[in-house]
mmCIF file of C-alpha atoms in Angstrom:
data_model
loop_
_atom_site.group_PDB
_atom_site.id
_atom_site.type_symbol
_atom_site.label_atom_id
_atom_site.label_comp_id
_atom_site.label_asym_id
_atom_site.label_seq_id
_atom_site.Cartn_x
_atom_site.Cartn_y
_atom_site.Cartn_z
ATOM 1 C CA UNK A 886 -21.951 79.973 11.768
ATOM 2 C CA UNK A 887 -18.969 78.006 10.480
ATOM 3 C CA UNK A 888 -18.067 77.506 6.836
ATOM 4 C CA UNK A 889 -16.803 74.010 6.140
ATOM 5 C CA UNK A 890 -15.231 72.686 2.977
ATOM 6 C CA UNK A 891 -14.369 69.126 2.086
ATOM 7 C CA UNK A 892 -12.024 67.739 -0.521
ATOM 8 C CA UNK A 893 -12.566 65.890 -2.718
ATOM 9 C CA UNK A 894 -16.269 66.441 -3.303
ATOM 10 C CA UNK A 895 -16.483 63.055 -4.959
ATOM 11 C CA UNK A 896 -14.210 60.271 -6.080
ATOM 12 C CA UNK A 897 -14.319 56.874 -7.714
ATOM 13 C CA UNK A 898 -11.727 54.466 -6.360
ATOM 14 C CA UNK A 899 -10.565 50.939 -6.945
ATOM 15 C CA UNK A 900 -10.955 48.174 -4.427
ATOM 16 C CA UNK A 901 -7.963 47.830 -2.101
ATOM 17 C CA UNK A 902 -6.814 51.432 -2.363
ATOM 18 C CA UNK A 903 -7.107 54.214 0.229
ATOM 19 C CA UNK A 904 -8.577 57.704 0.054
ATOM 20 C CA UNK A 905 -7.915 60.636 2.357
ATOM 21 C CA UNK A 906 -10.707 63.162 2.791
ATOM 22 C CA UNK A 907 -9.928 66.653 4.023
ATOM 23 C CA UNK A 908 -12.141 68.897 6.123
ATOM 24 C CA UNK A 909 -11.300 72.586 6.475
ATOM 25 C CA UNK A 910 -13.134 75.035 8.745
ATOM 26 C CA UNK A 911 -12.980 78.807 8.565
ATOM 27 C CA UNK A 912 -12.684 79.222 12.338
ATOM 28 C CA UNK A 913 -11.012 77.408 15.200
ATOM 29 C CA UNK A 914 -13.124 74.663 16.734
ATOM 30 C CA UNK A 915 -12.370 72.183 19.465
ATOM 31 C CA UNK A 916 -14.526 69.285 18.360
ATOM 32 C CA UNK A 917 -14.847 67.829 14.887
ATOM 33 C CA UNK A 918 -16.890 64.804 13.930
ATOM 34 C CA UNK A 919 -16.826 62.408 11.008
ATOM 35 C CA UNK A 920 -19.990 60.698 9.736
ATOM 36 C CA UNK A 921 -20.781 58.138 7.095
ATOM 37 C CA UNK A 922 -24.028 58.010 5.130
ATOM 38 C CA UNK A 923 -24.523 54.842 3.157
ATOM 39 C CA UNK A 924 -26.858 54.938 0.152
ATOM 40 C CA UNK A 925 -30.447 55.558 1.227
ATOM 41 C CA UNK A 926 -29.522 55.512 4.911
ATOM 42 C CA UNK A 927 -29.237 57.952 7.778
ATOM 43 C CA UNK A 928 -25.964 59.333 9.104
ATOM 44 C CA UNK A 929 -23.747 57.190 11.308
ATOM 45 C CA UNK A 930 -21.093 58.741 13.520
ATOM 46 C CA UNK A 931 -17.638 57.305 12.832
ATOM 47 C CA UNK A 932 -15.503 59.197 15.334
ATOM 48 C CA UNK A 933 -14.884 62.378 17.244
ATOM 49 C CA UNK A 934 -11.623 64.161 16.472
ATOM 50 C CA UNK A 935 -10.158 66.511 19.042
ATOM 51 C CA UNK A 936 -6.978 68.438 18.470
ATOM 52 C CA UNK A 937 -4.007 67.063 20.347
ATOM 53 C CA UNK A 938 -5.478 63.690 21.194
ATOM 54 C CA UNK A 939 -6.414 60.415 19.573
ATOM 55 C CA UNK A 940 -9.761 60.271 17.868
ATOM 56 C CA UNK A 941 -12.553 58.508 19.710
ATOM 57 C CA UNK A 942 -14.232 55.868 17.556
ATOM 58 C CA UNK A 943 -17.801 54.642 17.746
ATOM 59 C CA UNK A 944 -18.687 51.000 17.996
ATOM 60 C CA UNK A 945 -18.071 49.236 14.707
ATOM 61 C CA UNK A 946 -15.377 51.622 13.512
ATOM 62 C CA UNK A 947 -11.650 51.097 14.050
ATOM 63 C CA UNK A 948 -8.582 53.227 13.633
ATOM 64 C CA UNK A 949 -6.886 50.839 11.198
ATOM 65 C CA UNK A 950 -9.766 51.194 8.762
ATOM 66 C CA UNK A 951 -10.534 54.889 9.335
ATOM 67 C CA UNK A 952 -7.404 56.684 10.579
ATOM 68 C CA UNK A 953 -8.049 60.316 11.479
ATOM 69 C CA UNK A 954 -5.661 63.217 11.843
ATOM 70 C CA UNK A 955 -6.348 66.503 13.607
ATOM 71 C CA UNK A 956 -3.190 68.591 13.322
ATOM 72 C CA UNK A 957 -4.772 71.910 14.307
ATOM 73 C CA UNK A 958 -8.040 73.573 15.265
ATOM 74 C CA UNK A 959 -9.239 74.203 11.702
ATOM 75 C CA UNK A 960 -8.378 71.000 9.858
ATOM 76 C CA UNK A 961 -8.906 67.249 9.957
ATOM 77 C CA UNK A 962 -8.528 64.297 7.635
ATOM 78 C CA UNK A 963 -10.288 60.958 7.452
ATOM 79 C CA UNK A 964 -8.683 58.111 5.525
ATOM 80 C CA UNK A 965 -10.750 55.214 4.247
ATOM 81 C CA UNK A 966 -8.244 52.365 4.021
ATOM 82 C CA UNK A 967 -8.189 49.209 1.943
ATOM 83 C CA UNK A 968 -11.512 50.102 0.400
ATOM 84 C CA UNK A 969 -14.210 47.685 -0.686
ATOM 85 C CA UNK A 970 -17.516 48.406 -2.463
ATOM 86 C CA UNK A 971 -19.219 48.408 0.948
ATOM 87 C CA UNK A 972 -17.340 51.622 1.743
ATOM 88 C CA UNK A 973 -19.238 53.462 -0.986
ATOM 89 C CA UNK A 974 -20.914 56.241 0.960
ATOM 90 C CA UNK A 975 -21.052 59.937 1.557
ATOM 91 C CA UNK A 976 -18.552 60.980 4.217
ATOM 92 C CA UNK A 977 -19.310 64.174 6.122
ATOM 93 C CA UNK A 978 -17.448 66.182 8.686
ATOM 94 C CA UNK A 979 -19.129 68.435 11.191
ATOM 95 C CA UNK A 980 -17.942 70.912 13.763
ATOM 96 C CA UNK A 981 -19.366 72.273 16.946
ATOM 97 C CA UNK A 982 -20.900 75.695 17.119
ATOM 98 C CA UNK A 983 -20.501 77.784 20.196
ATOM 99 C CA UNK A 984 -20.351 75.868 23.438
ATOM 100 C CA UNK A 985 -23.389 75.375 25.580
ATOM 101 C CA UNK A 986 -25.791 73.372 23.472
ATOM 102 C CA UNK A 987 -25.699 75.178 20.158
ATOM 103 C CA UNK A 988 -25.831 73.699 16.704
ATOM 104 C CA UNK A 989 -23.259 71.701 14.805
ATOM 105 C CA UNK A 990 -22.449 72.603 11.241
ATOM 106 C CA UNK A 991 -21.948 70.069 8.516
ATOM 107 C CA UNK A 992 -19.722 70.085 5.506
ATOM 108 C CA UNK A 993 -21.075 69.343 2.028
ATOM 109 C CA UNK A 994 -19.834 65.755 2.114
ATOM 110 C CA UNK A 995 -17.542 63.589 -0.006
ATOM 111 C CA UNK A 996 -19.293 61.091 -2.240
ATOM 112 C CA UNK A 997 -17.140 57.985 -2.537
ATOM 113 C CA UNK A 998 -17.751 55.152 -4.968
ATOM 114 C CA UNK A 999 -15.608 52.037 -4.726
ATOM 115 C CA UNK A 1000 -15.506 49.730 -7.727
ATOM 116 C CA UNK B 138 -28.469 53.696 19.128
ATOM 117 C CA UNK B 139 -30.774 56.556 18.248
ATOM 118 C CA UNK B 140 -33.022 57.649 21.085
ATOM 119 C CA UNK B 141 -35.752 58.966 18.807
ATOM 120 C CA UNK B 142 -38.506 57.529 16.646
ATOM 121 C CA UNK B 143 -40.165 59.325 13.758
ATOM 122 C CA UNK B 144 -42.678 58.406 11.065
ATOM 123 C CA UNK B 145 -40.839 57.447 7.877
ATOM 124 C CA UNK B 146 -42.705 59.841 5.621
ATOM 125 C CA UNK B 147 -45.246 62.661 5.537
ATOM 126 C CA UNK B 148 -46.913 64.839 2.925
ATOM 127 C CA UNK B 149 -47.867 68.477 3.211
ATOM 128 C CA UNK B 150 -49.561 70.922 0.861
ATOM 129 C CA UNK B 151 -47.598 74.012 -0.057
ATOM 130 C CA UNK B 152 -48.543 76.962 2.154
ATOM 131 C CA UNK B 153 -49.896 74.777 4.919
ATOM 132 C CA UNK B 154 -48.213 74.062 8.231
ATOM 133 C CA UNK B 155 -46.109 70.912 8.398
ATOM 134 C CA UNK B 156 -46.159 69.244 11.801
ATOM 135 C CA UNK B 157 -43.444 66.610 12.228
ATOM 136 C CA UNK B 158 -43.691 64.459 15.374
ATOM 137 C CA UNK B 159 -40.862 62.799 17.287
ATOM 138 C CA UNK B 160 -40.851 60.444 20.242
ATOM 139 C CA UNK B 161 -37.925 60.442 22.671
ATOM 140 C CA UNK B 162 -39.368 58.657 25.675
ATOM 141 C CA UNK B 163 -35.988 57.791 27.225
ATOM 142 C CA UNK B 164 -34.597 61.313 27.120
ATOM 143 C CA UNK B 165 -32.662 62.447 30.196
ATOM 144 C CA UNK B 166 -33.005 65.758 31.962
ATOM 145 C CA UNK B 167 -29.888 67.352 30.508
ATOM 146 C CA UNK B 168 -30.290 66.139 26.935
ATOM 147 C CA UNK B 169 -31.325 68.569 24.240
ATOM 148 C CA UNK B 170 -33.669 67.842 21.340
ATOM 149 C CA UNK B 171 -32.261 68.948 18.007
ATOM 150 C CA UNK B 172 -33.819 69.070 14.562
ATOM 151 C CA UNK B 173 -31.851 68.966 11.340
ATOM 152 C CA UNK B 174 -32.898 68.500 7.771
ATOM 153 C CA UNK B 175 -31.100 67.115 4.775
ATOM 154 C CA UNK B 176 -32.012 68.176 1.308
ATOM 155 C CA UNK B 177 -30.969 65.638 -1.273
ATOM 156 C CA UNK B 178 -27.203 65.200 -1.580
ATOM 157 C CA UNK B 179 -26.369 68.046 0.787
ATOM 158 C CA UNK B 180 -24.984 68.114 4.329
ATOM 159 C CA UNK B 181 -27.558 68.299 7.125
ATOM 160 C CA UNK B 182 -28.790 71.775 7.992
ATOM 161 C CA UNK B 183 -29.525 72.848 11.540
ATOM 162 C CA UNK B 184 -33.112 73.968 12.157
ATOM 163 C CA UNK B 185 -33.760 74.416 15.849
ATOM 164 C CA UNK B 186 -33.126 72.914 19.280
ATOM 165 C CA UNK B 187 -34.603 73.007 22.766
ATOM 166 C CA UNK B 188 -34.368 71.576 26.250
ATOM 167 C CA UNK B 189 -37.693 72.130 27.988
ATOM 168 C CA UNK B 190 -39.359 75.248 26.649
ATOM 169 C CA UNK B 191 -40.937 75.751 23.277
ATOM 170 C CA UNK B 192 -38.653 77.504 20.841
ATOM 171 C CA UNK B 193 -39.196 79.535 17.688
ATOM 172 C CA UNK B 194 -36.821 80.936 15.118
ATOM 173 C CA UNK B 195 -37.058 82.195 11.559
ATOM 174 C CA UNK B 196 -37.294 78.676 10.185
ATOM 175 C CA UNK B 197 -39.557 76.768 12.531
ATOM 176 C CA UNK B 198 -41.117 76.237 15.937
ATOM 177 C CA UNK B 199 -40.335 73.423 18.326
ATOM 178 C CA UNK B 200 -42.985 72.248 20.748
ATOM 179 C CA UNK B 201 -41.755 69.955 23.550
ATOM 180 C CA UNK B 202 -44.266 68.197 25.778
ATOM 181 C CA UNK B 203 -44.158 68.856 29.488
ATOM 182 C CA UNK B 204 -42.816 65.377 30.243
ATOM 183 C CA UNK B 205 -40.233 65.876 27.431
ATOM 184 C CA UNK B 206 -41.032 62.465 25.968
ATOM 185 C CA UNK B 207 -42.051 63.847 22.604
ATOM 186 C CA UNK B 208 -41.784 66.938 20.478
ATOM 187 C CA UNK B 209 -43.175 68.428 17.270
ATOM 188 C CA UNK B 210 -41.373 70.492 14.678
ATOM 189 C CA UNK B 211 -43.658 72.973 12.979
ATOM 190 C CA UNK B 212 -42.890 74.584 9.621
ATOM 191 C CA UNK B 213 -45.602 77.245 9.592
ATOM 192 C CA UNK B 214 -45.910 77.747 5.833
ATOM 193 C CA UNK B 215 -44.303 74.887 3.982
ATOM 194 C CA UNK B 216 -42.807 75.546 0.551
ATOM 195 C CA UNK B 217 -41.585 73.156 -2.114
ATOM 196 C CA UNK B 218 -38.028 73.900 -0.969
ATOM 197 C CA UNK B 219 -38.854 72.379 2.413
ATOM 198 C CA UNK B 220 -38.995 68.930 0.820
ATOM 199 C CA UNK B 221 -36.261 67.044 2.688
ATOM 200 C CA UNK B 222 -35.526 64.384 5.280
ATOM 201 C CA UNK B 223 -36.041 65.795 8.779
ATOM 202 C CA UNK B 224 -34.070 64.321 11.653
ATOM 203 C CA UNK B 225 -35.016 64.580 15.307
ATOM 204 C CA UNK B 226 -31.937 64.000 17.441
ATOM 205 C CA UNK B 227 -31.180 63.812 21.133
ATOM 206 C CA UNK B 228 -27.833 65.397 21.823
ATOM 207 C CA UNK B 229 -25.944 63.756 24.653
ATOM 208 C CA UNK B 230 -23.693 65.920 26.831
ATOM 209 C CA UNK B 231 -20.827 66.184 27.493
ATOM 210 C CA UNK B 232 -19.714 64.474 24.291
ATOM 211 C CA UNK B 233 -21.958 66.621 22.083
ATOM 212 C CA UNK B 234 -22.415 63.684 19.760
ATOM 213 C CA UNK B 235 -25.413 63.728 17.448
ATOM 214 C CA UNK B 236 -26.879 60.264 17.014
ATOM 215 C CA UNK B 237 -29.134 60.325 13.974
ATOM 216 C CA UNK B 238 -32.257 58.203 13.681
ATOM 217 C CA UNK B 239 -33.981 57.287 10.446
ATOM 218 C CA UNK B 240 -35.773 60.622 10.016
ATOM 219 C CA UNK B 241 -39.014 61.645 8.318
ATOM 220 C CA UNK B 242 -39.092 62.243 4.600
ATOM 221 C CA UNK B 243 -41.334 65.294 4.116
ATOM 222 C CA UNK B 244 -42.785 65.809 0.663
ATOM 223 C CA UNK B 245 -44.351 69.210 0.053
ATOM 224 C CA UNK B 246 -46.680 69.197 -2.935
ATOM 225 C CA UNK B 247 -48.168 72.091 -4.924
#
């Protein structure tokens, strides 16, 4: 299994500011994913982050709002830009397990509140 | 869009088997069925996955119908700690994306 940590675990931010969330994995992985979970809702995939290439965003998510970095095989960041109260959510990263159909592992999440 | 449908909630008595159904009628031949659960305020936890055959591990059993259009997750002896939201997910190769549906909120009661 993979051990994933996220920083910060929670934050309260003002409208119009930006927050960068870090995801650190204890082993090298090719694929990392970023999800959003709005209050009382299921998880929604934001983007797939592969090392050495641009992130691939899902419909409804754009790079200007959610820029992603993937500088190496154990680390990624997601920035939530120009925040509004609607961005209040839990943001989670996940990583692939072994190749060939195995499980993905999720981080503990970052709980963001925008005032 | 999610390719699965699940009942929004279920109850189960502690010690009894919990049987959680999932419909995935549009599943393709190379798509796996995955089950995760999310205990309040934590990241989702992997439970089990399968393609065609029934699968069992230390946590649960997964029964997939022959036509692969539905499946059932079985927790053989539910405990209070199994109270969580359970997600049935179809994983789409080669992207390996997990597209979550709305899940089933399982409440285990004493």
